[in-house]
mmCIF file of C-alpha atoms in Angstrom:
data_model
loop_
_atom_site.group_PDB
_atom_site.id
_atom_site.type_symbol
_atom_site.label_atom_id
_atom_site.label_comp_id
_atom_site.label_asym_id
_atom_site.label_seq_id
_atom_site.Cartn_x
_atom_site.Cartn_y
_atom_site.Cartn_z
ATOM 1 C CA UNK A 7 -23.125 16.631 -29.992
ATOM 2 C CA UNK A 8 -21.555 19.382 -27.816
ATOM 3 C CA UNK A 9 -17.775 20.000 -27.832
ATOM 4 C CA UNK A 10 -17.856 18.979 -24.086
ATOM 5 C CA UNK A 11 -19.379 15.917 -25.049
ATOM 6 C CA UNK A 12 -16.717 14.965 -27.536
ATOM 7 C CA UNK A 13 -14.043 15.251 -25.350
ATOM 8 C CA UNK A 14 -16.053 13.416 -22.453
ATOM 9 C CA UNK A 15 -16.648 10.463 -25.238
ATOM 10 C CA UNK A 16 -13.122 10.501 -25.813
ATOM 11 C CA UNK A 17 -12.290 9.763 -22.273
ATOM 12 C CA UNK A 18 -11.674 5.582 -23.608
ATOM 13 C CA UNK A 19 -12.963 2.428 -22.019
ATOM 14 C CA UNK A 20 -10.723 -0.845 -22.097
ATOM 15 C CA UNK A 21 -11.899 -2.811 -24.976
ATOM 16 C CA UNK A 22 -12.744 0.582 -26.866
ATOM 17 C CA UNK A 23 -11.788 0.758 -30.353
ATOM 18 C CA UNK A 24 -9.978 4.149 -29.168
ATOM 19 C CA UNK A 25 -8.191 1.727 -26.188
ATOM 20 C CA UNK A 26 -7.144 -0.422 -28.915
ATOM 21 C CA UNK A 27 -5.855 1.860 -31.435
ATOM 22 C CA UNK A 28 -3.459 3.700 -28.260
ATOM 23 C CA UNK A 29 -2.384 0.260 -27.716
ATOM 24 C CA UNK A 30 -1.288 -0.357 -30.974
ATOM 25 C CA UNK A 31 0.128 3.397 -31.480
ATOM 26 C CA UNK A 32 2.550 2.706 -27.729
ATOM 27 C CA UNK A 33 3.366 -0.616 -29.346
ATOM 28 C CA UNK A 34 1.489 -2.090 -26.474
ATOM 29 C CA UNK A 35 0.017 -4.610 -28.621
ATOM 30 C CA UNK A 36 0.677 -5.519 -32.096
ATOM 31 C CA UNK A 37 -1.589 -8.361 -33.070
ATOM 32 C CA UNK A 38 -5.081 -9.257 -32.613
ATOM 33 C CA UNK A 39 -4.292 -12.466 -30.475
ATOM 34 C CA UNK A 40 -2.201 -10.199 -28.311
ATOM 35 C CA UNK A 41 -4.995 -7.394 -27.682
ATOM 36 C CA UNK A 42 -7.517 -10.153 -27.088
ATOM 37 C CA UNK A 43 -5.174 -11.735 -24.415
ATOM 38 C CA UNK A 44 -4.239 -7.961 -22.957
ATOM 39 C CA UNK A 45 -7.581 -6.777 -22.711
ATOM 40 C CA UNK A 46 -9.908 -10.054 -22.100
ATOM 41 C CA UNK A 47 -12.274 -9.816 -25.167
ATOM 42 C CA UNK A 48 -13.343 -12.100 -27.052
ATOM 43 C CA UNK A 49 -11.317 -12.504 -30.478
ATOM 44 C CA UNK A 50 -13.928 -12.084 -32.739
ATOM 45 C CA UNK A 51 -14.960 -8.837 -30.860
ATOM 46 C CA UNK A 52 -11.366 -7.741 -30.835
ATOM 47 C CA UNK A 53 -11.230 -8.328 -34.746
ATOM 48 C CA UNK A 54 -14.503 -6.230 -35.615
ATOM 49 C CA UNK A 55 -12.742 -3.303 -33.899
ATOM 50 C CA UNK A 56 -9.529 -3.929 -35.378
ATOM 51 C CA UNK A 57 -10.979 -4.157 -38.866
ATOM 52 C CA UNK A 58 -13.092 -0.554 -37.834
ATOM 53 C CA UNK A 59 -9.674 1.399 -37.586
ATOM 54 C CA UNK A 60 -8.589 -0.700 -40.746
ATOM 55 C CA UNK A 61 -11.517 0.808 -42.869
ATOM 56 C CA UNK A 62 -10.656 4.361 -41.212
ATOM 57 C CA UNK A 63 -6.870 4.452 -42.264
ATOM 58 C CA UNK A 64 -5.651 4.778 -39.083
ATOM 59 C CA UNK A 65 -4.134 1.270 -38.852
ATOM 60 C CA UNK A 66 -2.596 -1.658 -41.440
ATOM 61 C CA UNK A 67 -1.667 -4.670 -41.276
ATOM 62 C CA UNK A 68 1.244 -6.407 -42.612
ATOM 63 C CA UNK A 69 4.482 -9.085 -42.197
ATOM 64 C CA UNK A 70 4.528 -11.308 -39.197
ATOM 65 C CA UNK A 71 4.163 -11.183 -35.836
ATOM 66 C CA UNK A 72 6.427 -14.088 -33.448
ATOM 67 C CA UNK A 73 4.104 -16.625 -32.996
ATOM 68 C CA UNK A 74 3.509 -18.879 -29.151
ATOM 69 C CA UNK A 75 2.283 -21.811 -31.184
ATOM 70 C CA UNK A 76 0.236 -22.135 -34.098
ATOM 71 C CA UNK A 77 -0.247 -20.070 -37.211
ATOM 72 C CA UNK A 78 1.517 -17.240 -36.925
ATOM 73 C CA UNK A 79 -0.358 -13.297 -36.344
ATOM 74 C CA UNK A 80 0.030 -10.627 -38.772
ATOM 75 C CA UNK A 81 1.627 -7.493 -36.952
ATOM 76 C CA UNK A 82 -0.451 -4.007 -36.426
ATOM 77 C CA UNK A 83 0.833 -0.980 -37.124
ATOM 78 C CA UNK A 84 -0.169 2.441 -37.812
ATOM 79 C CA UNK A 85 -0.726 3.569 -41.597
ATOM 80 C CA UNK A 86 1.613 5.736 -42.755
ATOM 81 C CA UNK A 87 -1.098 7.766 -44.441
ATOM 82 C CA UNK A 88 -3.186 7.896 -41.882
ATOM 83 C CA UNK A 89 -2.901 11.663 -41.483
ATOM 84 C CA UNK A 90 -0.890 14.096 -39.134
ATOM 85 C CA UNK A 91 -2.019 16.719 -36.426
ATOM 86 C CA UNK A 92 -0.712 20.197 -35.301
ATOM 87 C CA UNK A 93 0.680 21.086 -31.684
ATOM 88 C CA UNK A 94 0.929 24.681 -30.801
ATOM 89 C CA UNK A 95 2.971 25.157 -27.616
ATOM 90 C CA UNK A 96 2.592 28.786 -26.108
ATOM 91 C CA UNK A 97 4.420 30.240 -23.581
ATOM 92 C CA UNK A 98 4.630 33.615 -21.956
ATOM 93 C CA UNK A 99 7.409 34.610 -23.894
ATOM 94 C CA UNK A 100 7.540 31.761 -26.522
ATOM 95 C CA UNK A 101 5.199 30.309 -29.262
ATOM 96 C CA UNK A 102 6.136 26.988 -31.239
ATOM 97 C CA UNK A 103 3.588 25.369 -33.572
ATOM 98 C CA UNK A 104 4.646 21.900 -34.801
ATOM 99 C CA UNK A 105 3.706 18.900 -37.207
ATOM 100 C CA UNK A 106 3.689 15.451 -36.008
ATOM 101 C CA UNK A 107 2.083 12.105 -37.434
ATOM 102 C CA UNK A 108 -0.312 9.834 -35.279
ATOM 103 C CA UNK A 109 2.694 7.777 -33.811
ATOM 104 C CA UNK A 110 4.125 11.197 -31.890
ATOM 105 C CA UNK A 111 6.585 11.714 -34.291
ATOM 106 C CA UNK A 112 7.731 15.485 -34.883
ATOM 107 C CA UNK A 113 7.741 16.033 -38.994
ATOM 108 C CA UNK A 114 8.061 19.810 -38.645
ATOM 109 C CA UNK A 115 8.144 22.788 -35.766
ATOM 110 C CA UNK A 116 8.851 26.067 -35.506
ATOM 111 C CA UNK A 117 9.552 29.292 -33.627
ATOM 112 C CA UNK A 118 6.804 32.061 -34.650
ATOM 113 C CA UNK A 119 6.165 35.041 -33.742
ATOM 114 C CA UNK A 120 2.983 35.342 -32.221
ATOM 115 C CA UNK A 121 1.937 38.442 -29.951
ATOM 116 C CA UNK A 122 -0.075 36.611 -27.163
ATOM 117 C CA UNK A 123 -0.576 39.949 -25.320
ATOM 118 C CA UNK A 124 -3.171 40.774 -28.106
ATOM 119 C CA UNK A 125 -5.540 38.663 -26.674
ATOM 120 C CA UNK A 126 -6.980 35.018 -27.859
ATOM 121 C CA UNK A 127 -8.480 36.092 -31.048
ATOM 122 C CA UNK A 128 -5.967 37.925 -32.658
ATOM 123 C CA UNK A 129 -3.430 34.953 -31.320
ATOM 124 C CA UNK A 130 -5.949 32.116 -32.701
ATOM 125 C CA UNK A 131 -5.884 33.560 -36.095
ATOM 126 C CA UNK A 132 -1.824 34.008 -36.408
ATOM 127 C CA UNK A 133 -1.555 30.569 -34.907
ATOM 128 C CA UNK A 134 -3.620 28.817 -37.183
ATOM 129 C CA UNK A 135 -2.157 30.449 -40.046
ATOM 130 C CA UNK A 136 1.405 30.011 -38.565
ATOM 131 C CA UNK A 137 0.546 26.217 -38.681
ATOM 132 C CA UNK A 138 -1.197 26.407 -42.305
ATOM 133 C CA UNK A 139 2.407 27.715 -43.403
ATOM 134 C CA UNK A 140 4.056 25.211 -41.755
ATOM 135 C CA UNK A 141 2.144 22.456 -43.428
ATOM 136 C CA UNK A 142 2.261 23.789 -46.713
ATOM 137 C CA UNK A 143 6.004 24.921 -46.275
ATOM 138 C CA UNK A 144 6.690 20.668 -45.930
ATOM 139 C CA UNK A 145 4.344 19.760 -49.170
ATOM 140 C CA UNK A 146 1.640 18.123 -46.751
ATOM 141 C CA UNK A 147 -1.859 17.813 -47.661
ATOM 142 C CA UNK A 148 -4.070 20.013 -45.355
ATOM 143 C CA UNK A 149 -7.147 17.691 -45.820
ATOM 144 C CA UNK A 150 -5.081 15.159 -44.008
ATOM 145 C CA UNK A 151 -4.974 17.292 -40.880
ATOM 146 C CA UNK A 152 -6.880 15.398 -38.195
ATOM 147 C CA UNK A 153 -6.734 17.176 -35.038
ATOM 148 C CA UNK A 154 -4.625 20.650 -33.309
ATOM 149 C CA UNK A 155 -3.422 20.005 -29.321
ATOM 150 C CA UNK A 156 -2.957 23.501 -27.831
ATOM 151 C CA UNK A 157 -0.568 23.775 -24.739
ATOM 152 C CA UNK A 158 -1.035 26.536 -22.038
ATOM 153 C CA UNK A 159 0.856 27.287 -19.193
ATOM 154 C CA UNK A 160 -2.648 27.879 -17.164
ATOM 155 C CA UNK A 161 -5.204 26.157 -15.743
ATOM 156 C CA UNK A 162 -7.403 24.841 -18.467
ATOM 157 C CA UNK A 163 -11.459 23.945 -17.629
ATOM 158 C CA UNK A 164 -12.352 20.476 -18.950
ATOM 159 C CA UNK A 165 -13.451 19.335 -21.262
ATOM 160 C CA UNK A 166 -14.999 23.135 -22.777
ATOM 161 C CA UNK A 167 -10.787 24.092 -23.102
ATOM 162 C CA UNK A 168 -11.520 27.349 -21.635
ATOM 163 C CA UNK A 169 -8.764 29.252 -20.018
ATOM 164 C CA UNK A 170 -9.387 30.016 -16.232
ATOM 165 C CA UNK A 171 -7.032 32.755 -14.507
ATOM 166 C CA UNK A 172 -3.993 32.433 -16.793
ATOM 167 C CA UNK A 173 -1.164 34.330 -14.210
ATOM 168 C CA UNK A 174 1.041 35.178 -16.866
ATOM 169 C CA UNK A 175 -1.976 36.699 -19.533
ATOM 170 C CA UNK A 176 -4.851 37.898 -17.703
ATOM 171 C CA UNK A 177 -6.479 38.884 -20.547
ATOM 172 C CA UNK A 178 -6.661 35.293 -21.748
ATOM 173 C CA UNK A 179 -9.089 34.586 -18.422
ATOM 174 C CA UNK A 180 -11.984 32.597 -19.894
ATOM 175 C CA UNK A 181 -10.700 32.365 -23.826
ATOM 176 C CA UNK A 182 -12.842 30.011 -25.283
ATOM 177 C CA UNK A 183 -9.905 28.883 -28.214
ATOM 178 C CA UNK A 184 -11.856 25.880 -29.356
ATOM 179 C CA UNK A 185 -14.337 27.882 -30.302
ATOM 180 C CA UNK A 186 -11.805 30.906 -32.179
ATOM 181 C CA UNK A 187 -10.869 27.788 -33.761
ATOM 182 C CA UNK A 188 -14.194 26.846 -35.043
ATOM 183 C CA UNK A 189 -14.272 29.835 -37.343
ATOM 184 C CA UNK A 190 -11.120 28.048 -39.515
ATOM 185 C CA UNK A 191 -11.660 24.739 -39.626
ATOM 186 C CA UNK A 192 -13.751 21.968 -38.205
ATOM 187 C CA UNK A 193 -11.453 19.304 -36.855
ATOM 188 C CA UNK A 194 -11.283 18.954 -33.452
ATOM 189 C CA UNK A 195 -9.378 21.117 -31.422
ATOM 190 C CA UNK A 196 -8.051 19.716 -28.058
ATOM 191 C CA UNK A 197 -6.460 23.044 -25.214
ATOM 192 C CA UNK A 198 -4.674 21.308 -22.057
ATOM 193 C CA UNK A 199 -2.335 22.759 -19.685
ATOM 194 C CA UNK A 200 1.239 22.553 -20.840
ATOM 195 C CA UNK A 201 2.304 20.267 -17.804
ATOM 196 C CA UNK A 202 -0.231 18.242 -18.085
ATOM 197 C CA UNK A 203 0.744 17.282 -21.843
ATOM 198 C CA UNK A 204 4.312 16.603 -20.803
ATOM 199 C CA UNK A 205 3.322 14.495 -18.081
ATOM 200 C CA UNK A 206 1.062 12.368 -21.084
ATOM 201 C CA UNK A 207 3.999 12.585 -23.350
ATOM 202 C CA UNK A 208 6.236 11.267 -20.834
ATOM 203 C CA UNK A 209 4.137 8.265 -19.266
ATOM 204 C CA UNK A 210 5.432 6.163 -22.189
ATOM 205 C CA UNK A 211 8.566 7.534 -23.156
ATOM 206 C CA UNK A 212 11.512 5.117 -22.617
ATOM 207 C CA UNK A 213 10.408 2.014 -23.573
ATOM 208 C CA UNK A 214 8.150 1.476 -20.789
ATOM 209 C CA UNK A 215 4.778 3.084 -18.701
ATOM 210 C CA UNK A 216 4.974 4.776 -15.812
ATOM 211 C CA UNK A 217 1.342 4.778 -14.097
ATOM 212 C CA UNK A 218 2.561 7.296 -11.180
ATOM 213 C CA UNK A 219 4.165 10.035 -12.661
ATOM 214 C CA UNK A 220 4.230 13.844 -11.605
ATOM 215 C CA UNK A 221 5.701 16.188 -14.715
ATOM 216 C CA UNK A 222 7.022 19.121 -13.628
ATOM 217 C CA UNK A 223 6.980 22.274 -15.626
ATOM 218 C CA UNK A 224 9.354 24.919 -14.630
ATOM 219 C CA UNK A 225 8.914 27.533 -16.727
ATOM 220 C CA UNK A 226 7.968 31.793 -16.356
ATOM 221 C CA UNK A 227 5.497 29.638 -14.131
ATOM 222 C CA UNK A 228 5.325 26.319 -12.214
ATOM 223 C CA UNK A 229 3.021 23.600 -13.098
ATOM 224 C CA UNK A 230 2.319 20.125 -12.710
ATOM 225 C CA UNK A 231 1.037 17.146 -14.900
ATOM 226 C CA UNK A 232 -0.675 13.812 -12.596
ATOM 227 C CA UNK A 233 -0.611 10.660 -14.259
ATOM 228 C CA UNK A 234 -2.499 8.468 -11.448
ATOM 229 C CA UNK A 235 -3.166 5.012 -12.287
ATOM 230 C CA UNK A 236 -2.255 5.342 -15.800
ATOM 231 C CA UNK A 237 -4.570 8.044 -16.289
ATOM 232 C CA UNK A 238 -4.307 11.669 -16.877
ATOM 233 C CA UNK A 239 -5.918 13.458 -13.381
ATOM 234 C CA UNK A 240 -6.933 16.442 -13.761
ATOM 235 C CA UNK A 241 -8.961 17.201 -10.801
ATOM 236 C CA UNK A 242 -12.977 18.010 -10.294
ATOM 237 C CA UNK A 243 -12.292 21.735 -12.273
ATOM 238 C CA UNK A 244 -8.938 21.099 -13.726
ATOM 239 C CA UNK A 245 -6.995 22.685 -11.538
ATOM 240 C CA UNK A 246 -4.990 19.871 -10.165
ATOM 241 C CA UNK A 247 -1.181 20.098 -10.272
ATOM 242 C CA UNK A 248 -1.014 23.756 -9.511
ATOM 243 C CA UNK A 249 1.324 23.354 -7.011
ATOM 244 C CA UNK A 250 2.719 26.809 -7.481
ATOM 245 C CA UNK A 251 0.186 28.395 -5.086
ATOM 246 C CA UNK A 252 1.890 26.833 -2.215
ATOM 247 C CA UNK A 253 3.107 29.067 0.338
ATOM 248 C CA UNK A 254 6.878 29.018 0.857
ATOM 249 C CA UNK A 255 9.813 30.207 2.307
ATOM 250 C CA UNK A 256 10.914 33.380 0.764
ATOM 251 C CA UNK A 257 9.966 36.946 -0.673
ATOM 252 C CA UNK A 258 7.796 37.224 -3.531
ATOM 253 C CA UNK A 259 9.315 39.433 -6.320
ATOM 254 C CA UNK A 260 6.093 39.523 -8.692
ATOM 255 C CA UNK A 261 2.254 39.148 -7.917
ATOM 256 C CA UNK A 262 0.555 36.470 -8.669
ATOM 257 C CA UNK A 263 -3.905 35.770 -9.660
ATOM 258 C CA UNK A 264 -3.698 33.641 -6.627
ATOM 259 C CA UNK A 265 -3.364 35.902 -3.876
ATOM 260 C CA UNK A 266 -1.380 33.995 -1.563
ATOM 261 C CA UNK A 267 1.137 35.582 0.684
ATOM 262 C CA UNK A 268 5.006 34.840 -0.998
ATOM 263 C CA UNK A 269 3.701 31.454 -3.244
ATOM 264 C CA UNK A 270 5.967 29.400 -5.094
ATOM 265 C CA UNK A 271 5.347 30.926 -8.045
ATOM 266 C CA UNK A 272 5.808 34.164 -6.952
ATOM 267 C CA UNK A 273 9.586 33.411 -4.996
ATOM 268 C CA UNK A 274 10.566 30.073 -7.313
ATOM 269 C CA UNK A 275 9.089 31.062 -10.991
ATOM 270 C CA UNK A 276 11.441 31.614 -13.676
ATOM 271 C CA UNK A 277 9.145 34.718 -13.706
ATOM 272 C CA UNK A 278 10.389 35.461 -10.230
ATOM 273 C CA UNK A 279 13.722 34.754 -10.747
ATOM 274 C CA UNK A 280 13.871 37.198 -13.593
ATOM 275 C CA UNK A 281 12.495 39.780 -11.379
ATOM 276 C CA UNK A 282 15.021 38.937 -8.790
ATOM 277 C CA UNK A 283 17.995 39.333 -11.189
ATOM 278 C CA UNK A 284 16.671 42.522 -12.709
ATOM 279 C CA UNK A 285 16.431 43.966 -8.911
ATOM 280 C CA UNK A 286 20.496 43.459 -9.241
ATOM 281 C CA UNK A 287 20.969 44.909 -12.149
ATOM 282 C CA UNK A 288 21.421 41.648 -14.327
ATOM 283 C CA UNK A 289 19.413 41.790 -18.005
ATOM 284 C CA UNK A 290 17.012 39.114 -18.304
ATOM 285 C CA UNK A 291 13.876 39.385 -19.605
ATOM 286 C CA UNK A 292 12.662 35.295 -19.666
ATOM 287 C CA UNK A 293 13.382 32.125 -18.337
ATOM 288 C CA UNK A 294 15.458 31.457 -21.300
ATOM 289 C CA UNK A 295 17.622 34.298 -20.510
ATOM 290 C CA UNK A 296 18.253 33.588 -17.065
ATOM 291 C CA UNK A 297 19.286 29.731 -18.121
ATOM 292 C CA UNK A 298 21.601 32.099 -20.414
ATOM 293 C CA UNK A 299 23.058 33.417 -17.071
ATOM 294 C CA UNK A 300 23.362 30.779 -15.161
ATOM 295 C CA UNK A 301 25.757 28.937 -18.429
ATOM 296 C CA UNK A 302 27.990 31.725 -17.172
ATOM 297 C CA UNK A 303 28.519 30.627 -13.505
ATOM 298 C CA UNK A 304 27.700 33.543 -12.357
ATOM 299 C CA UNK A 305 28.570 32.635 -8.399
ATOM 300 C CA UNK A 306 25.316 35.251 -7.305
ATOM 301 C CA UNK A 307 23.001 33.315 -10.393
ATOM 302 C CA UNK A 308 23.378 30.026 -9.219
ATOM 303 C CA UNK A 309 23.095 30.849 -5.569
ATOM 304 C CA UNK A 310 19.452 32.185 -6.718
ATOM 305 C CA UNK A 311 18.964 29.499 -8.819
ATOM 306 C CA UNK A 312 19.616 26.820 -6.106
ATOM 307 C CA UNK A 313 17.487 28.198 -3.555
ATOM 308 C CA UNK A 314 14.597 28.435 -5.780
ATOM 309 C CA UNK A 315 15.399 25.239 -6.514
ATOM 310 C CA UNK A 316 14.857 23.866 -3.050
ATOM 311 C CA UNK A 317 12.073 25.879 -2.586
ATOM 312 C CA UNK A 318 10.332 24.284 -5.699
ATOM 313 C CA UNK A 319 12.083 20.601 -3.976
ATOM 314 C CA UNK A 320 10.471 21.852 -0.701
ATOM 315 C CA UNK A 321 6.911 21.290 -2.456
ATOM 316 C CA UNK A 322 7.276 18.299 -4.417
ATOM 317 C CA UNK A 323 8.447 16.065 -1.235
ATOM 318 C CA UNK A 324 5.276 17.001 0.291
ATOM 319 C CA UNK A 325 3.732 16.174 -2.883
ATOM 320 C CA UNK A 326 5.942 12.741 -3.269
ATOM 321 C CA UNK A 327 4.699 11.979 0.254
ATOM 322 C CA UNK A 328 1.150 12.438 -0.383
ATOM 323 C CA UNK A 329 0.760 10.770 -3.979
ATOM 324 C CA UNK A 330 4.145 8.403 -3.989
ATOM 325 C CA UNK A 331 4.557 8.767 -7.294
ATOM 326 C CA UNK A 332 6.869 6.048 -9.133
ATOM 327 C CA UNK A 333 8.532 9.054 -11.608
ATOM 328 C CA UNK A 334 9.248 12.642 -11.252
ATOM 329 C CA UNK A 335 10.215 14.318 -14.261
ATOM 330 C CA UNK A 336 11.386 17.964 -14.088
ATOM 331 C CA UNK A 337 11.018 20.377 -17.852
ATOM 332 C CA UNK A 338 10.947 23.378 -18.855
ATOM 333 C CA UNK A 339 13.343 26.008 -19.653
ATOM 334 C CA UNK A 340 14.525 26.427 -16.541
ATOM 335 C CA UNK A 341 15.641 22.581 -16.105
ATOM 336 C CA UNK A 342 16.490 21.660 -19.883
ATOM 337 C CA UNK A 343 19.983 23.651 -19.965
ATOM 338 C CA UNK A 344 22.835 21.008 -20.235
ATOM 339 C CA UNK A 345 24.959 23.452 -18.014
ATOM 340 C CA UNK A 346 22.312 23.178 -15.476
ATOM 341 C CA UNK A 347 21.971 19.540 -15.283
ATOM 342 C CA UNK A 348 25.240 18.938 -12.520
ATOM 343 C CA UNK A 349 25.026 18.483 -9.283
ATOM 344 C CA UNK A 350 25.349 21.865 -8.392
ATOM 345 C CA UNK A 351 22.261 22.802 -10.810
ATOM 346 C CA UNK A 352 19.029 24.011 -10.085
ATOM 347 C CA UNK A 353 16.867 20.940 -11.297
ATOM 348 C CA UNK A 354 19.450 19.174 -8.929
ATOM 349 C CA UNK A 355 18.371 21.530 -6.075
ATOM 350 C CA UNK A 356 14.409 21.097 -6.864
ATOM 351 C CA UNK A 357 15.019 16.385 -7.084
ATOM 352 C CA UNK A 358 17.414 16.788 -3.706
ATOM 353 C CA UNK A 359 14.924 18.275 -2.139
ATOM 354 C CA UNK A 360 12.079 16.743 -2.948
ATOM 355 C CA UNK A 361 12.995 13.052 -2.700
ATOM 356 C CA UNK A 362 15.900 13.062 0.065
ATOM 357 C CA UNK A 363 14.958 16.249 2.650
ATOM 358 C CA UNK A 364 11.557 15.821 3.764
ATOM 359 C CA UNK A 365 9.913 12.799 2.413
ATOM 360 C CA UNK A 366 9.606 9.505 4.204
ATOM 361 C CA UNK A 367 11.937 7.089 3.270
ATOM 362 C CA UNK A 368 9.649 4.324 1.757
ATOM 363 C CA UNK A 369 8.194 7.064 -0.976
ATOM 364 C CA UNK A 370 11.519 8.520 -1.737
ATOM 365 C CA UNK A 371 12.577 5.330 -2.368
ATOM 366 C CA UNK A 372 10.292 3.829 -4.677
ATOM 367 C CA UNK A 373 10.217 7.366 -6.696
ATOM 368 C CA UNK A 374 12.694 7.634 -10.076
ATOM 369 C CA UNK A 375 13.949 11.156 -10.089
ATOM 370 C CA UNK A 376 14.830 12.444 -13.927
ATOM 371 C CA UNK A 377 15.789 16.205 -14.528
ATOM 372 C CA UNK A 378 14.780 16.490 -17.988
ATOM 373 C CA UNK A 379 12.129 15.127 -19.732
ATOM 374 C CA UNK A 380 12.575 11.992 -21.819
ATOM 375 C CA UNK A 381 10.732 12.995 -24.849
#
């Protein structure tokens, strides 16, 4: 079986013993009686898949359920043992690599240097032994690593995981990091664009799902994660969500892959931004440094930071208008900053914008605006 096949496979059906096991891991469902009533199979059917991811590890069973009558169900949950899997977040100026067990739950993570402008080889190898450090550094058992999750800021072709016209690394254009994987280990290895895992992290964060939900990543670029209909879209190449090719209002300050005449990304980025404050003599080098600006109040920071801001808004309410989302969540570095979370902020800017200026009244107001992530 290909790599492109595995991932395809993965793509779940209801009833699958993959649907059930997310449904037990989101707390969905937590009985057999309650997965056969949630997804219409037959009990006996339900309980030969159940008792599948029993053999496996990756679930247990144990205490008691509340009953509706009659005997009452044991509860599912998700082994303890059952393993753990690596996340690797890289940025254009930032690399994190993490721990976390099957339930989401962040054991370790850290800040390492990695030199991405070495290309995808030399990266793959630091970042896999960044992450063997990491595991070792917490007494885990490496043998109990199931799976690595790779976040880009680019557009990402599924389900190979190449990387297609990365703006920020050009020299990343058609890295095949699934396969610089293969030469350390054998596990799978999943590469997605970095909005498009926030927008998965976030469709069940709070307590509750969110089937329409955009994710907005507002980094040293702009991207966007779909969840449509509960499901991750991702478009016929993969390119959906990259909104930041959107002409716009404004004077580009760096180039962009895309071509287009003054694009978001090029006038709204924290990329551009960065640019824009250099051209005035300020010292910023990444988005994280211009956040470090704007904690200042600089009057001549904000002003820049407000009409990118509603530039970015600008997009997203044509975007809310077209897709009607039920959630918008803004992240990133450049919408994360406590001091920019006010009313005068920039991630208030982009949600003003986008759900009061232009949109039509009945899909601004059955859209949920939140200017950080809830993860």
């Amino acid at each position: 079986m290909t790599r492109a096949e595995l991932f395809r496979e993965s793509e779940y059906a209801p009833g699958s013993v993959g649907d059930i096991f997310r449904l037990i891991r989101s707390g969905a469902a937590n009985s057999r009686s309650t997965l056969a009533r949630q997804i219409g199979m037959a009990p006996s059917t339900i309980s030969l898949r159940v008792d599948s991811l029993i053999r496996l590890g990756l679930i247990s069973e144990a205490g008691d359920e509340q009953s509706r009558g009659g005997r009452r169900a044991r509860s599912l949950e998700l082994s303890s043992g059952a393993g753990f899997v690596g996340a690797m977040d890289v940025g254009a100026h930032h690399v994190q690599v993490g721990i976390a067990d099957l339930g989401g739950r962040m054991l370790a993570i850290e800040d390492v240097p990695v030199a991405i402008e070495d290309g995808p080889a030399l990266a793959a190898d630091a970042l896999w032994a960044a992450l063997r450090s990491l595991i070792a550094a917490n007494e885990l058992d490496e043998a109990q690593l199931l799976g690595v999750a790779i976040g880009l800021p680019a557009p990402i072709e599924y389900p190979s995981g190449r990387v297609v016209l990365p703006s920020f690394m050009p020299s990343w254009h058609n890295a095949d990091l699934p396969g610089l994987f293969a030469e350390f280990t054998s596990i799978p290895v999943l590469v997605e664009n970095d909005a498009n895992l926030i927008a998965l992290a976030e469709q069940t964060m709070g307590g509750e799902s969110s089937d329409q939900l955009l994710a907005i990543k507002l980094g040293t670029r702009i991207g966007c994660g779909i969840i449509s209909d509960g499901r991750l879209h991702r478009g016929a190449g993969g390119a959906a969500g990259e909104i930041s090719h959107t002409t716009v209002q404004g004077t580009s300050t760096i180039s962009c892959v895309c071509g287009t005449p003054n694009c978001l990304e090029s006038v709204a980025s924290g990329g551009a931004i960065v640019a824009r404050l250099a051209q005035l003599g300020y010292t910023a080098q990444t988005a994280a440094d211009v956040v470090e600006l704007g904690r200042g109040g600089d009057a001549q920071v904000v002003d820049i930071l407000r009409s990118a801001g509603t530039s970015i808004g600008g997009v997203l309410a044509s975007i809310v208008n077209f897709f009607n989302p039920r959630d918008v969540i803004l992240g990133g570095a450049m919408s994360a900053s406590a001091p920019l979370s006010g009313p005068s902020s920039f991630s208030a800017a982009c949600l003003s914008s986008a759900t009061t200026s232009t949109c039509a009244p009945r899909a601004a107001q059955a859209t949920q605006a939140c200017g950080e992530p809830r993860s």
